Coordinates of C-alpha atoms in Angstrom, one line a residue:
M1 CA -53.7 41.3 -1.1
E2 CA -51.8 39.0 1.3
S3 CA -48.7 37.4 -0.3
V4 CA -48.2 33.6 -0.3
I5 CA -44.9 32.3 0.9
K6 CA -43.5 29.7 -1.5
N7 CA -41.9 26.5 -0.4
S8 CA -38.2 26.4 -1.3
I9 CA -36.0 23.9 -3.1
L10 CA -32.3 23.7 -3.3
I11 CA -31.1 22.2 -6.6
V12 CA -27.6 20.7 -6.5
D13 CA -26.2 19.8 -9.9
D14 CA -22.9 20.6 -11.6
E15 CA -24.5 20.6 -15.1
P16 CA -25.8 24.1 -16.0
A17 CA -28.3 22.5 -18.4
N18 CA -29.8 20.4 -15.6
Q19 CA -30.0 23.4 -13.3
A20 CA -31.7 25.4 -16.0
Y21 CA -34.2 22.6 -16.8
L22 CA -35.2 22.1 -13.2
G23 CA -35.3 25.8 -12.5
V24 CA -37.7 26.4 -15.3
L25 CA -39.8 23.3 -14.5
L26 CA -40.2 24.1 -10.8
G27 CA -39.5 27.9 -10.6
D28 CA -43.1 29.0 -11.2
V29 CA -44.3 27.2 -8.0
Y30 CA -41.3 27.2 -5.7
T31 CA -38.5 29.5 -4.7
I32 CA -35.3 28.0 -6.2
Y33 CA -31.8 28.0 -4.8
E34 CA -28.8 26.6 -6.8
A35 CA -25.5 24.9 -5.9
R36 CA -22.9 23.5 -8.3
N37 CA -20.9 21.3 -6.0
G38 CA -21.1 19.6 -2.6
K39 CA -19.4 22.3 -0.6
E40 CA -21.7 25.0 -2.0
A41 CA -24.7 22.7 -1.4
L42 CA -23.8 22.5 2.3
E43 CA -23.3 26.2 2.6
K44 CA -26.7 27.0 0.8
A45 CA -28.5 24.4 2.9
N46 CA -27.3 26.0 6.1
Q47 CA -28.0 29.5 4.9
H48 CA -31.5 29.0 3.4
I49 CA -32.8 25.9 5.2
P50 CA -34.8 24.9 2.1
D51 CA -37.9 22.8 2.3
L52 CA -36.5 20.2 -0.1
I53 CA -33.1 19.4 -1.7
L54 CA -32.7 17.8 -5.2
L55 CA -29.2 16.4 -5.0
D56 CA -27.1 15.0 -7.8
I57 CA -25.0 12.0 -7.0
L58 CA -22.1 12.6 -9.4
L59 CA -20.6 15.9 -8.1
P60 CA -17.0 17.1 -8.2
E61 CA -15.0 16.6 -5.0
L62 CA -17.8 15.6 -2.6
N63 CA -20.2 13.2 -4.2
G64 CA -23.9 13.3 -3.5
Y65 CA -23.8 10.4 -1.1
H66 CA -21.1 12.2 1.0
V67 CA -23.1 15.4 0.9
L68 CA -26.2 13.5 2.0
S69 CA -24.4 12.0 5.0
L70 CA -23.2 15.4 6.1
L71 CA -26.6 16.9 5.8
K72 CA -28.1 14.2 7.9
S73 CA -25.4 14.5 10.5
S74 CA -26.0 18.2 11.0
E75 CA -28.5 19.4 13.6
I76 CA -29.4 22.3 11.3
T77 CA -30.1 20.3 8.1
Q78 CA -30.9 16.8 9.3
D79 CA -34.6 17.1 8.8
I80 CA -34.5 18.6 5.3
P81 CA -35.8 15.9 2.9
V82 CA -33.5 15.0 0.1
I83 CA -34.4 13.5 -3.3
L84 CA -31.4 12.1 -5.2
I85 CA -31.1 12.7 -8.9
S86 CA -28.7 10.8 -11.1
G87 CA -27.9 9.0 -14.3
L88 CA -26.9 6.0 -12.2
N89 CA -30.1 4.1 -12.3
S90 CA -29.1 0.7 -11.0
T91 CA -31.0 -0.8 -8.1
E92 CA -27.8 -0.7 -5.9
D93 CA -27.5 3.1 -6.4
E94 CA -31.1 3.7 -5.4
E95 CA -30.8 1.3 -2.4
K96 CA -27.6 3.1 -1.2
G97 CA -29.3 6.5 -1.4
L98 CA -32.4 5.3 0.5
S99 CA -30.2 3.7 3.1
L100 CA -28.7 7.2 3.7
N101 CA -32.2 8.5 4.4
A102 CA -32.9 10.1 1.0
V103 CA -36.7 10.3 0.6
D104 CA -36.8 9.5 -3.1
Y105 CA -34.8 8.9 -6.2
I106 CA -35.2 10.5 -9.7
A107 CA -33.3 9.0 -12.6
K108 CA -31.9 11.0 -15.6
P109 CA -32.9 11.7 -18.3
F110 CA -35.7 13.7 -16.6
S111 CA -39.4 13.3 -17.2
D112 CA -41.4 16.4 -16.5
V113 CA -44.3 14.5 -15.1
I114 CA -42.1 12.3 -12.8
V115 CA -40.1 15.3 -11.5
R116 CA -43.1 17.4 -10.8
S117 CA -45.0 14.5 -9.2
R118 CA -42.3 13.4 -6.9
V119 CA -41.3 17.0 -5.8
N120 CA -45.0 17.9 -5.2
N121 CA -45.6 14.8 -3.2
Q122 CA -42.7 15.6 -0.9
I123 CA -43.7 19.2 -0.5
R124 CA -47.3 18.1 0.3
I125 CA -46.0 15.7 3.0
I126 CA -43.8 18.5 4.5
N127 CA -46.7 21.0 4.6
Q128 CA -49.1 18.5 6.1
M129 CA -46.6 17.6 8.8
R130 CA -46.0 21.3 9.6
A131 CA -49.7 21.9 9.9
I132 CA -50.1 19.0 12.3
E133 CA -47.1 20.3 14.2
R134 CA -48.6 23.7 14.5
L135 CA -51.8 22.4 15.7
S136 CA -50.0 20.3 18.4
M137 CA -48.5 23.6 19.7
I138 CA -51.7 25.5 20.1
D139 CA -54.1 25.3 23.2
Q140 CA -57.4 24.4 21.6
L141 CA -59.5 26.4 24.1
T142 CA -57.7 29.7 24.1
D143 CA -56.0 29.5 20.6
I144 CA -52.7 30.7 22.0
P145 CA -49.4 28.6 22.3
N146 CA -49.6 25.7 24.8
R147 CA -47.1 24.4 27.4
R148 CA -45.2 22.3 24.8
R149 CA -44.7 25.4 22.6
F150 CA -43.7 27.4 25.6
D151 CA -41.0 24.9 26.5
Q152 CA -39.6 25.2 23.0
Q153 CA -39.6 29.0 23.1
L154 CA -38.0 29.1 26.5
D155 CA -35.2 26.8 25.4
M156 CA -34.5 29.0 22.4
E157 CA -34.7 32.3 24.3
W158 CA -32.7 30.9 27.2
R159 CA -29.8 29.8 24.9
R160 CA -29.8 33.2 23.1
A161 CA -29.8 35.1 26.4
A162 CA -27.0 33.0 27.7
R163 CA -25.0 33.6 24.6
D164 CA -25.6 37.3 24.5
Q165 CA -25.7 37.8 28.3
T166 CA -29.0 39.6 28.2
P167 CA -31.7 39.5 30.8
I168 CA -34.8 37.4 30.3
C169 CA -38.1 37.8 32.2
L170 CA -40.6 35.2 33.0
M171 CA -44.1 36.0 34.4
M172 CA -46.3 33.3 35.8
L173 CA -50.0 34.4 35.9
D174 CA -53.0 32.8 37.7
V175 CA -56.7 33.7 37.5
D176 CA -57.7 34.6 41.0
M177 CA -60.5 32.5 42.6
F178 CA -61.1 30.6 39.4
K179 CA -62.7 27.6 41.1
K180 CA -65.2 29.8 42.9
Y181 CA -66.0 31.5 39.5
N182 CA -66.6 28.1 37.9
D183 CA -68.8 27.0 40.7
T184 CA -70.8 30.2 40.6
Y185 CA -71.2 30.7 36.8
G186 CA -70.5 27.2 35.4
H187 CA -67.6 25.7 33.4
Q188 CA -68.7 27.2 30.1
Q189 CA -68.4 30.7 31.5
G190 CA -65.1 29.7 33.0
D191 CA -63.9 28.8 29.5
L192 CA -64.9 32.3 28.4
V193 CA -62.8 33.8 31.2
L194 CA -59.7 31.8 30.0
Q195 CA -60.3 32.9 26.4
A196 CA -60.7 36.6 27.6
V197 CA -57.5 36.4 29.6
A198 CA -55.6 34.9 26.7
G199 CA -56.9 37.5 24.2
T200 CA -56.0 40.3 26.6
L201 CA -52.5 38.9 27.0
M202 CA -51.9 38.8 23.2
R203 CA -53.3 42.3 22.7
T204 CA -51.2 43.7 25.6
L205 CA -47.8 42.3 24.4
K206 CA -46.5 44.6 21.7
R207 CA -42.9 43.4 20.8
P208 CA -42.6 40.6 18.2
A209 CA -40.3 38.6 20.6
D210 CA -42.7 38.7 23.6
F211 CA -44.4 35.4 24.0
A212 CA -47.5 34.2 26.0
A213 CA -48.8 30.7 26.5
R214 CA -51.4 28.8 28.5
W215 CA -49.4 26.9 31.1
G216 CA -52.3 24.8 32.2
G217 CA -55.6 25.1 33.9
E218 CA -56.1 28.8 34.8
E219 CA -52.4 29.5 34.7
F220 CA -50.5 31.4 32.0
A221 CA -46.8 32.2 31.2
V222 CA -45.3 35.2 29.6
L223 CA -41.7 35.3 28.3
L224 CA -40.0 38.7 27.7
P225 CA -36.5 38.5 26.1
K226 CA -34.0 41.3 26.7
T227 CA -36.1 42.8 29.5
E228 CA -34.9 44.4 32.7
I229 CA -37.0 44.4 35.9
D230 CA -38.3 48.0 35.4
G231 CA -39.6 47.1 32.0
A232 CA -41.0 43.8 33.2
L233 CA -43.0 45.6 36.0
V234 CA -44.5 48.1 33.5
I235 CA -45.7 45.3 31.2
S236 CA -46.9 43.1 34.1
E237 CA -48.9 46.0 35.6
R238 CA -50.4 46.7 32.1
I239 CA -51.4 43.1 31.8
R240 CA -52.9 43.1 35.4
T241 CA -55.0 46.3 34.8
N242 CA -56.1 45.3 31.3
I243 CA -57.4 42.0 32.5
E244 CA -59.1 43.5 35.5
S245 CA -60.9 46.0 33.2
T246 CA -62.0 43.4 30.7
A247 CA -65.7 42.8 30.7
I248 CA -66.7 39.2 30.3
P249 CA -70.3 38.8 29.0
C250 CA -72.6 36.4 30.9
P251 CA -75.9 34.9 29.9
G252 CA -78.8 37.4 30.6
G253 CA -76.8 40.4 29.4
T254 CA -74.7 41.0 32.5
D255 CA -70.9 41.3 32.6
T256 CA -68.4 39.8 35.0
C257 CA -64.7 40.5 35.5
V258 CA -61.7 38.7 37.1
T259 CA -58.3 39.6 38.5
I260 CA -55.0 37.9 38.2
S261 CA -51.9 37.4 40.4
I262 CA -48.5 37.7 38.7
G263 CA -45.1 36.4 39.7
V264 CA -42.1 38.0 38.0
F265 CA -38.5 36.8 37.7
V266 CA -35.8 38.5 35.7
Q267 CA -32.3 36.9 35.3
I268 CA -29.3 36.7 32.9
P269 CA -28.8 32.9 32.4
S270 CA -25.8 31.5 34.1
I271 CA -24.4 28.0 34.9
E272 CA -25.7 28.5 38.5
L273 CA -29.3 28.8 37.4
S274 CA -31.1 26.1 35.4
M275 CA -34.3 26.7 33.3
K276 CA -36.1 24.5 35.9
Q277 CA -35.0 26.8 38.7
F278 CA -35.8 29.9 36.5
I279 CA -39.4 28.7 36.3
A280 CA -39.5 27.7 40.0
N281 CA -38.5 31.2 41.0
A282 CA -41.2 32.9 39.0
D283 CA -43.7 30.3 40.3
A284 CA -42.6 31.2 43.9
A285 CA -43.2 34.9 43.2
L286 CA -46.7 34.0 41.9
Y287 CA -47.6 32.1 45.0
A288 CA -46.3 35.0 47.1
A289 CA -48.7 37.3 45.2
K290 CA -51.6 35.1 45.9
D291 CA -50.6 34.7 49.6
A292 CA -50.4 38.5 49.8
G293 CA -54.0 39.0 48.8
R294 CA -54.2 38.3 45.0
N295 CA -54.7 40.9 42.2
R296 CA -51.1 42.0 42.6
I297 CA -47.6 41.5 41.3
C298 CA -44.7 39.9 43.2
V299 CA -41.0 39.9 42.1
F300 CA -38.6 37.2 43.1
Q301 CA -35.5 38.7 44.5
Q302 CA -32.8 36.0 44.1
E303 CA -30.2 37.6 46.4
R304 CA -32.6 37.4 49.3
N305 CA -34.5 34.3 48.1
V306 CA -37.8 35.9 48.9
S307 CA -40.6 37.5 46.8
D308 CA -41.5 41.2 47.3
A309 CA -45.1 42.2 46.7
I310 CA -45.8 45.2 44.6

């Protein structure tokens, strides 16, 4: 049976009785982390990136307002919603917390119904926003990541490769003669081609870090972290042959097939090469493959500023 991942909550309170109470009240539904002071709260927030933080205002050393300000000023924790909890129940205290971007305020002594209700409401909002965000990152036709999601992934992998000084490979793929295919068989059949190519890409890529996306139209992009040129060529040829051998059903019981052209560029990120140029080089290799007759792979050789057909 598939396990369900619980949302997580960091409870920050220096009173053991309050920690125990909130842990029992919420622990059957959520994964609970605990912190006793402001410093520990910041450490736990950075370590676990909880979905929600319940933050007491009256803490030793760093008070809750200060901790909240530090959380919101950090790139890592700024988007974690924070509910302030406190025995300070004046309007001014609540206004101050909300002005620092707390999402809600729970006064002590606690009410089971109020605590559960306000926590559940925030978690529901978080999960709904994440679901919308996930949908916005998926290409609706092919059900694989879209260009927006690709840009995010490239930025993350580029930074990691630059830090570790490891090679990163980008493949740009284009379905050959796609307009002619659409004109011959119709746009609905063309959609089936794009879905078949996307499915074949996802089945061909084996490593968890390998990433494929629909770039736009009949063009796709594949990102392979920590991949040298030899490995990139093995994978690109596997993709090319797998797509070429994929039977695409047509009305009337017949099958069709398509081929793709692939441009490959492998590079260790450096200050001399921007992500924009990285993409442009892979794109140049793709166009070289198409100019060389299609259904082939071309590699961009940076030192000669040309693409070699393979």
